[in-house]
PDB file of N, CA and C in Angstrom:
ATOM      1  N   UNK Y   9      22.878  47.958 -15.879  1.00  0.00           N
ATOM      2  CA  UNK Y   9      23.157  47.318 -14.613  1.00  0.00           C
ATOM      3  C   UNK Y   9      22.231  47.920 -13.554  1.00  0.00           C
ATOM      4  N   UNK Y  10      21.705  47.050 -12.560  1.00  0.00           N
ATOM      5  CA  UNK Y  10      20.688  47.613 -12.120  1.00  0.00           C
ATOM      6  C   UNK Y  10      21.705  48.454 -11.024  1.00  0.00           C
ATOM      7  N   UNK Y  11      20.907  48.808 -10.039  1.00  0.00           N
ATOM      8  CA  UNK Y  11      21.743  49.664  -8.691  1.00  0.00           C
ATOM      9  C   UNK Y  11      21.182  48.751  -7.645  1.00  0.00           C
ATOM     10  N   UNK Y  12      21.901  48.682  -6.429  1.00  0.00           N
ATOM     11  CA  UNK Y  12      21.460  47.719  -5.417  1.00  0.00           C
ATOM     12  C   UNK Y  12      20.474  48.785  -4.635  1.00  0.00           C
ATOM     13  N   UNK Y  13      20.673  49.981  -4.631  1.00  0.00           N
ATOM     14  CA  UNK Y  13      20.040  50.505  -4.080  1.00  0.00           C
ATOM     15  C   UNK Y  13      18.146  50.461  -4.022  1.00  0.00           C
ATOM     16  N   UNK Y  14      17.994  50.256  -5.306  1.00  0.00           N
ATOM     17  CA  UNK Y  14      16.570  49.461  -5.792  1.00  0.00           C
ATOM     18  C   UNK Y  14      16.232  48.052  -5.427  1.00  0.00           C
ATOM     19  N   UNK Y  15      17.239  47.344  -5.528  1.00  0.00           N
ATOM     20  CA  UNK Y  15      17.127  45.519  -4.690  1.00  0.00           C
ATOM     21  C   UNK Y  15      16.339  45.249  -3.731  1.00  0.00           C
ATOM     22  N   UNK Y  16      15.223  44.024  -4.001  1.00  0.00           N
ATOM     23  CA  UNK Y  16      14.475  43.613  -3.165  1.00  0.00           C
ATOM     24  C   UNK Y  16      15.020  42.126  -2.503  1.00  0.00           C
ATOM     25  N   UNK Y  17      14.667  42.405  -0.914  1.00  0.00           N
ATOM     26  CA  UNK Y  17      15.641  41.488  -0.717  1.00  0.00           C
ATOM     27  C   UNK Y  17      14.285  40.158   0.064  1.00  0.00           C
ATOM     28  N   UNK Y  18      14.260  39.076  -0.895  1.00  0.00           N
ATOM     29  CA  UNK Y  18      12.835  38.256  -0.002  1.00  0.00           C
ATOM     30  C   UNK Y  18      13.643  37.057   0.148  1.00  0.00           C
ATOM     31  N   UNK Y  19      13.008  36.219   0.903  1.00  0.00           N
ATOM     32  CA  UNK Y  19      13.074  35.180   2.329  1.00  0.00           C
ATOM     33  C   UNK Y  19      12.259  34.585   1.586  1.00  0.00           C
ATOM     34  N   UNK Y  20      12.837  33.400   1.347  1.00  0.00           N
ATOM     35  CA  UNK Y  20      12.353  32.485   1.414  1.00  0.00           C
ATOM     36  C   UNK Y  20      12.289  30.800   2.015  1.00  0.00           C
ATOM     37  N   UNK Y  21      11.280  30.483   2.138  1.00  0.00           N
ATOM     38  CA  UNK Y  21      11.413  29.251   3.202  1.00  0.00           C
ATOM     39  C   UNK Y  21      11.361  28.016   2.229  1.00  0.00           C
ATOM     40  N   UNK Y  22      11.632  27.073   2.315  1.00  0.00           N
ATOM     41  CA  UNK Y  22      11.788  25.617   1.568  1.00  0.00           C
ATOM     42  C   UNK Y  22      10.880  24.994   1.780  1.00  0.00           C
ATOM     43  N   UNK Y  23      10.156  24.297   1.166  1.00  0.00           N
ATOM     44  CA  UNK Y  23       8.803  23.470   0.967  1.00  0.00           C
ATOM     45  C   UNK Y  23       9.178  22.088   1.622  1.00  0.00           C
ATOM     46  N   UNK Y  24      10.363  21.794   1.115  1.00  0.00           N
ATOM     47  CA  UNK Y  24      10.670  20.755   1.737  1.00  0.00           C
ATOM     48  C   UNK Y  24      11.219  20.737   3.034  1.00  0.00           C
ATOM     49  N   UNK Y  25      10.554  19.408   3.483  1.00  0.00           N
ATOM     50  CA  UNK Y  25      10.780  18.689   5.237  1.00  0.00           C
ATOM     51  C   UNK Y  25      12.231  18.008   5.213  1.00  0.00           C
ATOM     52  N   UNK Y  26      12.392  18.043   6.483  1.00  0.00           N
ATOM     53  CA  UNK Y  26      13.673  16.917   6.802  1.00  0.00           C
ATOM     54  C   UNK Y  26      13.530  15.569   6.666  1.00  0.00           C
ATOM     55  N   UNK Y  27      13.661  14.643   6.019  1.00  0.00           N
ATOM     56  CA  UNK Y  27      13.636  13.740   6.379  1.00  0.00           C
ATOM     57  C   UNK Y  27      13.740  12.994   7.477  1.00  0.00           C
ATOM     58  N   UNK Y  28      12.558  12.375   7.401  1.00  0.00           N
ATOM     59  CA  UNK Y  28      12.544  11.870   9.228  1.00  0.00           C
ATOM     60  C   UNK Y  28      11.777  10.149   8.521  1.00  0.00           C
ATOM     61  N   UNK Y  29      12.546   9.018   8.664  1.00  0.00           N
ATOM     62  CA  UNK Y  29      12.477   8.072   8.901  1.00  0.00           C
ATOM     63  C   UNK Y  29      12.170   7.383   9.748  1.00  0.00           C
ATOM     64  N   UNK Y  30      10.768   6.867  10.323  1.00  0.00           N
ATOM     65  CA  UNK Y  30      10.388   5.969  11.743  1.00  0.00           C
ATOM     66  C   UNK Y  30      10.377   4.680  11.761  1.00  0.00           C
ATOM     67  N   UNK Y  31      10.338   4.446  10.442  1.00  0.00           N
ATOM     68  CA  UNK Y  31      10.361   2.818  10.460  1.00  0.00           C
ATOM     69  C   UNK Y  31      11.037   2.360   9.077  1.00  0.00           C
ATOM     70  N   UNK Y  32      11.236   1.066   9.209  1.00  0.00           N
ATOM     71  CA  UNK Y  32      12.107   1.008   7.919  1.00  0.00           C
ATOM     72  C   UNK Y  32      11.192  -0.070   7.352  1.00  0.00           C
ATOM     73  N   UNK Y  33      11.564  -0.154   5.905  1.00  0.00           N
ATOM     74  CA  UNK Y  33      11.069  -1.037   4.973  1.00  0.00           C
ATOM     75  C   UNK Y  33      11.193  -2.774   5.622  1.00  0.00           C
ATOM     76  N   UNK Y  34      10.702  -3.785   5.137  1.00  0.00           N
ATOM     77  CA  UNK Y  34      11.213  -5.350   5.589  1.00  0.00           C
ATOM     78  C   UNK Y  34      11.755  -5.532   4.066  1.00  0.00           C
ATOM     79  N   UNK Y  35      12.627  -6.166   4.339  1.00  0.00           N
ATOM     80  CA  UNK Y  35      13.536  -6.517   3.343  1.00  0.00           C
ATOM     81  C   UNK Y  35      13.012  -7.250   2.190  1.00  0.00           C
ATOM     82  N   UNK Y  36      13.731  -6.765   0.789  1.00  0.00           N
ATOM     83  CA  UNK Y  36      12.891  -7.368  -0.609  1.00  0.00           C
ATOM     84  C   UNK Y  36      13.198  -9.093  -0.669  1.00  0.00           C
ATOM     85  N   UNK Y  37      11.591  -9.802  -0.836  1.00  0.00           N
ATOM     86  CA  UNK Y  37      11.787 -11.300  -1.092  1.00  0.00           C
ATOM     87  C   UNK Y  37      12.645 -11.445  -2.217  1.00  0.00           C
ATOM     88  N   UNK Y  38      13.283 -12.441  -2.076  1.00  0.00           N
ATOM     89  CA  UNK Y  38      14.641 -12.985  -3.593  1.00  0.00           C
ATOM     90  C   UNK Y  38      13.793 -12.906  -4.312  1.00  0.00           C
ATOM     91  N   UNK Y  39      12.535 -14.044  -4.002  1.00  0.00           N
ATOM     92  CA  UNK Y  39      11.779 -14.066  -5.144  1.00  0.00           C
ATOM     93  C   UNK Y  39       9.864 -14.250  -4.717  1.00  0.00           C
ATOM     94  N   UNK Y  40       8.895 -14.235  -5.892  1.00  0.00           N
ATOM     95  CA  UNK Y  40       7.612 -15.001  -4.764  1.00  0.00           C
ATOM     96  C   UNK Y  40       7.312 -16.133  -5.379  1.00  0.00           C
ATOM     97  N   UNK Y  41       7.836 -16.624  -5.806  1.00  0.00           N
ATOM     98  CA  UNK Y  41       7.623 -18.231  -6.182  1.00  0.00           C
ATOM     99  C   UNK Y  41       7.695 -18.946  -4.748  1.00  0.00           C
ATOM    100  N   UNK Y  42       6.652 -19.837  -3.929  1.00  0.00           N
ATOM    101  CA  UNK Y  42       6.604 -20.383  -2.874  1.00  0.00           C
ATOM    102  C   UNK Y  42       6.048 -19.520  -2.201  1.00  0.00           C
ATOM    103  N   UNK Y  43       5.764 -18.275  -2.036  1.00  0.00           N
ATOM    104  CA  UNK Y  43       5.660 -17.249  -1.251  1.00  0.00           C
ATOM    105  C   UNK Y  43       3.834 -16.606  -1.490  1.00  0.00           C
ATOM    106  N   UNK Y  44       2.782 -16.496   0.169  1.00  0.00           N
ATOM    107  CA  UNK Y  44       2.404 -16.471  -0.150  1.00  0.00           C
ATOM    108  C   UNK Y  44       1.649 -14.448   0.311  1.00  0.00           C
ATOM    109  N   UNK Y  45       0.833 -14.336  -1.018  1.00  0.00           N
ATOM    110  CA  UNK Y  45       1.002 -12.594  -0.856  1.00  0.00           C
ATOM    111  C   UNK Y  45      -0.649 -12.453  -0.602  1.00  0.00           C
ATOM    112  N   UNK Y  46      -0.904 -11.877   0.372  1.00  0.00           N
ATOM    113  CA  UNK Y  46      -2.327 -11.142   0.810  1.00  0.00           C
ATOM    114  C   UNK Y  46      -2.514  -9.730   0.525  1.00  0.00           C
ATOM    115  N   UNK Y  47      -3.935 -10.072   0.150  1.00  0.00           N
ATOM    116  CA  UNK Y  47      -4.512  -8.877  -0.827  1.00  0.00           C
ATOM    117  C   UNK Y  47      -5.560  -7.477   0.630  1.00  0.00           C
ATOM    118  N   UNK Y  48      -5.035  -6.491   0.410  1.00  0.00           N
ATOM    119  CA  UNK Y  48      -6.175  -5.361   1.151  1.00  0.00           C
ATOM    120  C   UNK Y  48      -6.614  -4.730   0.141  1.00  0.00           C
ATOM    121  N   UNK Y  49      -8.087  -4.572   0.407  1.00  0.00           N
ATOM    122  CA  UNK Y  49      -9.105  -3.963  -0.680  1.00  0.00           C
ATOM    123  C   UNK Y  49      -9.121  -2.767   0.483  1.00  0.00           C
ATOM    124  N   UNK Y  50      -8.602  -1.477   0.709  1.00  0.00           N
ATOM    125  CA  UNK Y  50      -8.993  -0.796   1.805  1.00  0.00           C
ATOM    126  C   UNK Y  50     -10.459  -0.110   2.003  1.00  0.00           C
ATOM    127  N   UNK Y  51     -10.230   0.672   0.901  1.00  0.00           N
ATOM    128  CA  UNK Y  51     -11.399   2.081   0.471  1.00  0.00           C
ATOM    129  C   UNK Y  51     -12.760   0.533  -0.135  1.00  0.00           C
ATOM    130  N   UNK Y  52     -12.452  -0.247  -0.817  1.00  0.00           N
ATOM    131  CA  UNK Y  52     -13.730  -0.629  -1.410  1.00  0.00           C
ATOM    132  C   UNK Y  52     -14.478  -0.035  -2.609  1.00  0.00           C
ATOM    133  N   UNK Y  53     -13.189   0.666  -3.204  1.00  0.00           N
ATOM    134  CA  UNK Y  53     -13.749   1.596  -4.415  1.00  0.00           C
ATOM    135  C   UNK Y  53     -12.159   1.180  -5.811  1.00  0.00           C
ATOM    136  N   UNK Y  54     -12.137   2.263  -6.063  1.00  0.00           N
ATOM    137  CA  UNK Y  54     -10.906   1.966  -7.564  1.00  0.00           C
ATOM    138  C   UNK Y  54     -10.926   0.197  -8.140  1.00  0.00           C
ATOM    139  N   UNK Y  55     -12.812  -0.436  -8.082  1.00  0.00           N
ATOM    140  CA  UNK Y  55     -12.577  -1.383  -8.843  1.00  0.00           C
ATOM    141  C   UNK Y  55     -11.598  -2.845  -8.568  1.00  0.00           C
ATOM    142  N   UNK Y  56     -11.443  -2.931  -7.198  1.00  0.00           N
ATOM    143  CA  UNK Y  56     -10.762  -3.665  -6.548  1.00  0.00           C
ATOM    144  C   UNK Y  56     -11.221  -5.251  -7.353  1.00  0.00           C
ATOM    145  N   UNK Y  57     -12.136  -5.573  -7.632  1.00  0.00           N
ATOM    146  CA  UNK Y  57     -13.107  -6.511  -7.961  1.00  0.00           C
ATOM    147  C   UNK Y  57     -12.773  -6.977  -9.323  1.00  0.00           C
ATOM    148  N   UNK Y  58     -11.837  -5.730 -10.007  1.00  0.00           N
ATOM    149  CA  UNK Y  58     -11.858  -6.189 -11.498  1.00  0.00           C
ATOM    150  C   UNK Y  58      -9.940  -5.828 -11.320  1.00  0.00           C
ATOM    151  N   UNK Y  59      -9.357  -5.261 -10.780  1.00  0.00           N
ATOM    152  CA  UNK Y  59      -7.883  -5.201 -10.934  1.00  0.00           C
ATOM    153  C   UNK Y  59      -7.391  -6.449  -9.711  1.00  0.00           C
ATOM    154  N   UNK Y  60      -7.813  -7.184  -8.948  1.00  0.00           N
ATOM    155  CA  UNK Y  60      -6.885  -7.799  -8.167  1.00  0.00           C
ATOM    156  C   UNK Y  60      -6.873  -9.373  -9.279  1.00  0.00           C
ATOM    157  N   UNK Y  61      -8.102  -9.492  -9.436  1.00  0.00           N
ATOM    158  CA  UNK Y  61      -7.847 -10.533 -10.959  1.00  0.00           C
ATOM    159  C   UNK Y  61      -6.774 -10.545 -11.695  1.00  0.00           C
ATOM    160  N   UNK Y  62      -7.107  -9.186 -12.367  1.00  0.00           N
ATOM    161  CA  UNK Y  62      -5.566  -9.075 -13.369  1.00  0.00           C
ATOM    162  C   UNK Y  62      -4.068  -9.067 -12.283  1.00  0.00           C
ATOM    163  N   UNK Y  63      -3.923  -8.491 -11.639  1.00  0.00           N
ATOM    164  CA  UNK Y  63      -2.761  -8.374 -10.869  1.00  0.00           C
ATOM    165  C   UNK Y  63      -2.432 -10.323 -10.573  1.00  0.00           C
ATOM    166  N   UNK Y  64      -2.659 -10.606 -10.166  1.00  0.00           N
ATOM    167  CA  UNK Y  64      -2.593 -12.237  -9.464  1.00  0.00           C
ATOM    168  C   UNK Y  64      -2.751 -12.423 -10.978  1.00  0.00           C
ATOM    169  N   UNK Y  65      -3.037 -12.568 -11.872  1.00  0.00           N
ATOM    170  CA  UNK Y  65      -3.060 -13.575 -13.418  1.00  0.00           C
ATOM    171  C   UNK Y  65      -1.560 -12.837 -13.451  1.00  0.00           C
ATOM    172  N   UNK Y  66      -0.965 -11.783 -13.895  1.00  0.00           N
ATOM    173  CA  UNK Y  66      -0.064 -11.500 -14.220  1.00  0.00           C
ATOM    174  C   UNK Y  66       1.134 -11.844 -13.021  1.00  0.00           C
ATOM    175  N   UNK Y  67       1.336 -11.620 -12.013  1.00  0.00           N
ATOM    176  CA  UNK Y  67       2.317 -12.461 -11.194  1.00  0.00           C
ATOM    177  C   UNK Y  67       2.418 -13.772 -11.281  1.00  0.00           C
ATOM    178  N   UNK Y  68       0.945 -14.387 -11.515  1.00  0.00           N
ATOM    179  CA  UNK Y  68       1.165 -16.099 -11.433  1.00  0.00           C
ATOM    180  C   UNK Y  68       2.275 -16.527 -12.818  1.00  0.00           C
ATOM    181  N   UNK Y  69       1.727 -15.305 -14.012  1.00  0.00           N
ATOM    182  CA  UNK Y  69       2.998 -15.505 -15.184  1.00  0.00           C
ATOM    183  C   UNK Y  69       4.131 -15.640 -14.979  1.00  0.00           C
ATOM    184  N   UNK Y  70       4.943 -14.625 -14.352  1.00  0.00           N
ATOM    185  CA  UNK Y  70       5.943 -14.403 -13.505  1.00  0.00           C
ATOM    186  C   UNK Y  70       6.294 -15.443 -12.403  1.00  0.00           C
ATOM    187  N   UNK Y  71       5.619 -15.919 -11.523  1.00  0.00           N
ATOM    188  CA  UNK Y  71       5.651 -16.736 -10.453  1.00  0.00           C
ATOM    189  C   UNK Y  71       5.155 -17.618 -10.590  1.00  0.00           C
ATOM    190  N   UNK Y  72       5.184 -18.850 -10.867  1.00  0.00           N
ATOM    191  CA  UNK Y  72       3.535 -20.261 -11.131  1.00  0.00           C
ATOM    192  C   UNK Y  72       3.641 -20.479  -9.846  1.00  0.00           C
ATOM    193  N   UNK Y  73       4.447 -20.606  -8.335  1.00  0.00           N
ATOM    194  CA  UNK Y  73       4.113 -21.157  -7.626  1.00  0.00           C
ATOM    195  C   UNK Y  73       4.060 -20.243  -6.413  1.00  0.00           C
ATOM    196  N   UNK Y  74       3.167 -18.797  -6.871  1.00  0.00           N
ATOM    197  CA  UNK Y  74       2.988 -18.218  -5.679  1.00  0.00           C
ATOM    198  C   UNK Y  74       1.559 -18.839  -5.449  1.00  0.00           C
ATOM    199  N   UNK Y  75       1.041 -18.316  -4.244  1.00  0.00           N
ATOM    200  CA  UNK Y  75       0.039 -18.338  -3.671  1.00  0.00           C
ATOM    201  C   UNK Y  75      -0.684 -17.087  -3.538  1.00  0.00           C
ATOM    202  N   UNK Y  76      -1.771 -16.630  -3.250  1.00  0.00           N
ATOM    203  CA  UNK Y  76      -2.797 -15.786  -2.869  1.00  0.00           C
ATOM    204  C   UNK Y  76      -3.768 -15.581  -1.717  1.00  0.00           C
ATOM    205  N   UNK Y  77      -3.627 -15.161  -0.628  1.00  0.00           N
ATOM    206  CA  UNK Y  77      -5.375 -14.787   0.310  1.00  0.00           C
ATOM    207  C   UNK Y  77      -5.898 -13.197  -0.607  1.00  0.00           C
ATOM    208  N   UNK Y  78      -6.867 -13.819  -1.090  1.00  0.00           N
ATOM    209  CA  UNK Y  78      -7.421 -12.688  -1.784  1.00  0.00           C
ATOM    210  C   UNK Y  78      -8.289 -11.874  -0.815  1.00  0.00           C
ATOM    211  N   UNK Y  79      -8.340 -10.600  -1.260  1.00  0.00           N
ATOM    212  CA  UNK Y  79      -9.553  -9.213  -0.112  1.00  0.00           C
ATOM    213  C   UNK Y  79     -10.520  -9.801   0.656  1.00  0.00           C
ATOM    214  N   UNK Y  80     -11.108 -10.770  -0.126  1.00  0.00           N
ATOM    215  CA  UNK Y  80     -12.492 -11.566   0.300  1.00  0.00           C
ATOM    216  C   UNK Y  80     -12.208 -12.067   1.474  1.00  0.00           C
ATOM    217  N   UNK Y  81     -11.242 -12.624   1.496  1.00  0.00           N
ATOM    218  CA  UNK Y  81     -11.134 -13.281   3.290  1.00  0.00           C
ATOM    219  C   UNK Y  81     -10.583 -12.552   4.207  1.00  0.00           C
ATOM    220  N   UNK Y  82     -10.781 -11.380   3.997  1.00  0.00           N
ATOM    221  CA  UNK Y  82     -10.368 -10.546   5.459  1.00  0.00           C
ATOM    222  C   UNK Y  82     -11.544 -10.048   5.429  1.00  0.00           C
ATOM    223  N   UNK Y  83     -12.139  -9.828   7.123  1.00  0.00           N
ATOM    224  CA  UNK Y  83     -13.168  -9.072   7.122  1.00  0.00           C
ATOM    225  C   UNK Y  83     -13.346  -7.880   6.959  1.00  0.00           C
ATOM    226  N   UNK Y  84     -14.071  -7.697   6.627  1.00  0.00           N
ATOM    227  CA  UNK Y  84     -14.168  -6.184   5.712  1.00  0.00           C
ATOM    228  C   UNK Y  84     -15.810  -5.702   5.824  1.00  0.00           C
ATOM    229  N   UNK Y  85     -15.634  -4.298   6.312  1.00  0.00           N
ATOM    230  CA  UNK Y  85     -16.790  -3.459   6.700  1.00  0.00           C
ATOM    231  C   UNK Y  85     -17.787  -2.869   5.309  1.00  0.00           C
ATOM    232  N   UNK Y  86     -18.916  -3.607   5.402  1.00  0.00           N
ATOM    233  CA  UNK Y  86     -19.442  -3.180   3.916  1.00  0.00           C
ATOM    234  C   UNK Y  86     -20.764  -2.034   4.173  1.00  0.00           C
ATOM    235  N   UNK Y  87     -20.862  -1.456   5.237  1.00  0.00           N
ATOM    236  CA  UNK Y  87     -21.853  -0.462   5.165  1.00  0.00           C
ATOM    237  C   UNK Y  87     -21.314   0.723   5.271  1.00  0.00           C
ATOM    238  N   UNK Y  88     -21.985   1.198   4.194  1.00  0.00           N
ATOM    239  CA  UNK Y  88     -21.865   3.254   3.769  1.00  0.00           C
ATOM    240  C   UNK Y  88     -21.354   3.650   5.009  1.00  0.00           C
ATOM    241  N   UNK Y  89     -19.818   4.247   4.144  1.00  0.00           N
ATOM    242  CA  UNK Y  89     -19.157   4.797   5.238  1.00  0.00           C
ATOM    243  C   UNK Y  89     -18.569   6.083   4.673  1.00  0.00           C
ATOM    244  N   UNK Y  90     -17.698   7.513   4.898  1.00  0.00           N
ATOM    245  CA  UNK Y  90     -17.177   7.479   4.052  1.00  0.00           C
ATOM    246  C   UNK Y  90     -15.954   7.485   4.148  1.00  0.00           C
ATOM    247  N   UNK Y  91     -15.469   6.631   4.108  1.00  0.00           N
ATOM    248  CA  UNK Y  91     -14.140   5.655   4.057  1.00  0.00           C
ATOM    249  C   UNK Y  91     -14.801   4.178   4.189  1.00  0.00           C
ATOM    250  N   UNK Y  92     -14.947   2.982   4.178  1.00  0.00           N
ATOM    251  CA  UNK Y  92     -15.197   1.729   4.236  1.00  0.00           C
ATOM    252  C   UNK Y  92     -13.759   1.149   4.959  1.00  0.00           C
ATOM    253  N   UNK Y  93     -13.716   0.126   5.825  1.00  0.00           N
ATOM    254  CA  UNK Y  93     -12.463  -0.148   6.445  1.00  0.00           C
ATOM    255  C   UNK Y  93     -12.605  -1.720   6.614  1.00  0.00           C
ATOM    256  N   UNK Y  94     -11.469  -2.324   6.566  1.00  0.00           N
ATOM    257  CA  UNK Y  94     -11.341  -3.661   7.745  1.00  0.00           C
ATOM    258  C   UNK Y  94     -12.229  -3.847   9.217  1.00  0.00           C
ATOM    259  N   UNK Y  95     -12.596  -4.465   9.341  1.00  0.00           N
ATOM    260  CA  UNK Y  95     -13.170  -4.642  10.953  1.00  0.00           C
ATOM    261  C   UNK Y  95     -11.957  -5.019  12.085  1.00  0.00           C
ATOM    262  N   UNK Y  96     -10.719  -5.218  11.177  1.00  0.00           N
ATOM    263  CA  UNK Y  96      -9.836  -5.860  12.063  1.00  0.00           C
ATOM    264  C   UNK Y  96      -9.382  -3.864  12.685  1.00  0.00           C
ATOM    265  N   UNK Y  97      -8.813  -3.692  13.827  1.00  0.00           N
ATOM    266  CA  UNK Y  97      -8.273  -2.686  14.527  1.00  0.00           C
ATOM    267  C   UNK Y  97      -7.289  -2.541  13.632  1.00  0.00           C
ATOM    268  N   UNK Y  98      -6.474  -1.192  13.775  1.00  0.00           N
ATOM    269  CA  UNK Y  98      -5.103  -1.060  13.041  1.00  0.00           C
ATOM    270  C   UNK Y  98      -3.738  -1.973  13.768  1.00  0.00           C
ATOM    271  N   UNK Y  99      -4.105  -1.915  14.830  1.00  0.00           N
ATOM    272  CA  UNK Y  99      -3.214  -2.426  15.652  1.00  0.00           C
ATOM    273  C   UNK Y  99      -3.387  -3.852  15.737  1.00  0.00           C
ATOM    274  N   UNK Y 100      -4.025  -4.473  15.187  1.00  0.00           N
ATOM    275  CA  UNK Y 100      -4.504  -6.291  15.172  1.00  0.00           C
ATOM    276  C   UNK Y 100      -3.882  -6.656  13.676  1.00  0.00           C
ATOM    277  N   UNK Y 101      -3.844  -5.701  12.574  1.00  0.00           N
ATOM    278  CA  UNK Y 101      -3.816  -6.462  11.176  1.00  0.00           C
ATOM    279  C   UNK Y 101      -2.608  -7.059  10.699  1.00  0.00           C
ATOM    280  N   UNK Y 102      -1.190  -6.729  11.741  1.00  0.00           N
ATOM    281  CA  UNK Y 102      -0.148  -7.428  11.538  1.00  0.00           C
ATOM    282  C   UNK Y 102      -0.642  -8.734  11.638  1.00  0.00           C
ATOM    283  N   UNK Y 103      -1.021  -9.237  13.099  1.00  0.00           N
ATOM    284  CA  UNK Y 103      -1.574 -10.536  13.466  1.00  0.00           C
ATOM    285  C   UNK Y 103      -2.126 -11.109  12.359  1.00  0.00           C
ATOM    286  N   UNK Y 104      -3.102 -10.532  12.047  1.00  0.00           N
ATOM    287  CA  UNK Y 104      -4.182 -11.157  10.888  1.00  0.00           C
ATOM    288  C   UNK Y 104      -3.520 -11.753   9.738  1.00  0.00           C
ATOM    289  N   UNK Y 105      -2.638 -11.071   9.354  1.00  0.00           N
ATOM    290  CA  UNK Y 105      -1.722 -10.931   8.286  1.00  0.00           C
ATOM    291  C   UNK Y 105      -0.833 -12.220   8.853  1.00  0.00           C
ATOM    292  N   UNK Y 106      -0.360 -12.202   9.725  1.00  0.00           N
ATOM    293  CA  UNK Y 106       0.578 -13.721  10.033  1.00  0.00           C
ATOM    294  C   UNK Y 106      -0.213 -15.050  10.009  1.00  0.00           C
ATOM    295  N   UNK Y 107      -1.802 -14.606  10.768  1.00  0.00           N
ATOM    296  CA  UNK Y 107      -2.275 -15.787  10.913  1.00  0.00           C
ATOM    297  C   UNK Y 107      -2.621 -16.297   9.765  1.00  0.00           C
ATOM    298  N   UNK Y 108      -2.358 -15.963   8.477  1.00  0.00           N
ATOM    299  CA  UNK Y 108      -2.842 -15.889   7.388  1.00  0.00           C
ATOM    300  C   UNK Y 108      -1.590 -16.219   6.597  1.00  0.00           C
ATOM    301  N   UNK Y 109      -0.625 -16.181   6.821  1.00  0.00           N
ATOM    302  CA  UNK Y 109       1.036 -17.055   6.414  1.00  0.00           C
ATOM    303  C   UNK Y 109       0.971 -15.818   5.307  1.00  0.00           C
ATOM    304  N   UNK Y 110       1.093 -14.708   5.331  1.00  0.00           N
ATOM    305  CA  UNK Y 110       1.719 -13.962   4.514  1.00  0.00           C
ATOM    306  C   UNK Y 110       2.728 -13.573   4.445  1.00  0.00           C
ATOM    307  N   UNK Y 111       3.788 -13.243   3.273  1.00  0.00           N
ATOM    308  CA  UNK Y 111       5.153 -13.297   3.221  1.00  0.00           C
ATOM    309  C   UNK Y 111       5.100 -12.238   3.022  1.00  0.00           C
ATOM    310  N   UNK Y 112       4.226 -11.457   1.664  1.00  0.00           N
ATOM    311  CA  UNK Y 112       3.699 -10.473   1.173  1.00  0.00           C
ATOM    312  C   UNK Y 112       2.997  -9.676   1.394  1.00  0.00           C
ATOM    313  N   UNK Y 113       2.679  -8.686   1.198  1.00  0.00           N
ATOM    314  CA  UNK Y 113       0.742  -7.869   1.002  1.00  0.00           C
ATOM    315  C   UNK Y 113       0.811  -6.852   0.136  1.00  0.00           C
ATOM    316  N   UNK Y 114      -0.144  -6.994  -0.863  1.00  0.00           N
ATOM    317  CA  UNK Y 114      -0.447  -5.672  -1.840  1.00  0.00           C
ATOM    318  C   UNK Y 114      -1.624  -5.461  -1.251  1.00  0.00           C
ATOM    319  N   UNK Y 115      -1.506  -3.685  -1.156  1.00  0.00           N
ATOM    320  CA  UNK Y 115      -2.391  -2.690   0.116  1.00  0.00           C
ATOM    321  C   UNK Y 115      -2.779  -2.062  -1.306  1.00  0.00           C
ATOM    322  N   UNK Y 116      -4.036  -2.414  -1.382  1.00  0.00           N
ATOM    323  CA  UNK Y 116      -4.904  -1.697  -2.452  1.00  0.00           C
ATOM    324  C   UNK Y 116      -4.442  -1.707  -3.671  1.00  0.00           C
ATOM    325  N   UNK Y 117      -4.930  -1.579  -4.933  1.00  0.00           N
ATOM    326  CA  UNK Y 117      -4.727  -1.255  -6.141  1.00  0.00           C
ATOM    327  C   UNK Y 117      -4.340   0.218  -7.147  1.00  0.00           C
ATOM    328  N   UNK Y 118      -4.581   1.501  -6.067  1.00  0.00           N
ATOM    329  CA  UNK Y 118      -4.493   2.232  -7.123  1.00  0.00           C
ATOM    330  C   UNK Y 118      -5.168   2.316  -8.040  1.00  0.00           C
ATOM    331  N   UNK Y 119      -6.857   2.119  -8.282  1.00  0.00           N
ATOM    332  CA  UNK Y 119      -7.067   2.192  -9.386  1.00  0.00           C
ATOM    333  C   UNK Y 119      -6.448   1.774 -10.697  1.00  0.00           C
TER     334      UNK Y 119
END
């Protein structure tokens, strides 16, 4: 049995944060059949070009009567950056996004 008299006594602090919630989610569509979902290519890298294909073939399985605005029609900044971005402001792309009848948006691929 040890002796307390030898006992080291350490402090430790928790890695983890409080949860702090600022905004909340918009509520899950029933379904996306009728519904139409816009695509952000952000970065311009992880192959956006060859996964938003597959993604949209495989929902249309799932969904035949969704719709699509694919990456291509949002404007999008194509000179060496390092980050590449939208031309739209951060604060404009809700708009963009409405004027554009989106119900949806998948924000990049993830590789």
């Amino acid at each position: 049995m040890r002796s307390i008299q030898n006992a080291t006594r350490v402090e430790v602090c928790s890695p983890l944060s409080e949860l702090s919630i600022n905004a909340k989610n918009a509520p899950r569509l029933d379904t996306l059949n009728g519904k139409t979902i816009c695509e952000l290519w952000i970065t311009g890298r992880w192959r956006g070009e060859k996964t938003f294909p597959v993604i949209r073939k495989l929902l249309r399985e799932r969904f035949p009567d969704v719709k699509f605005v694919p990456y291509s029609e949002f404007p999008y900044n194509t000179t060496p950056q390092p980050y590449d971005s939208y031309l739209v402001p951060l604060d404009k792309v809700a708009g963009l996004l409405k004027s554009k009848g989106c119900d949806a948006v998948i924000l990049g691929n993830g590789g």
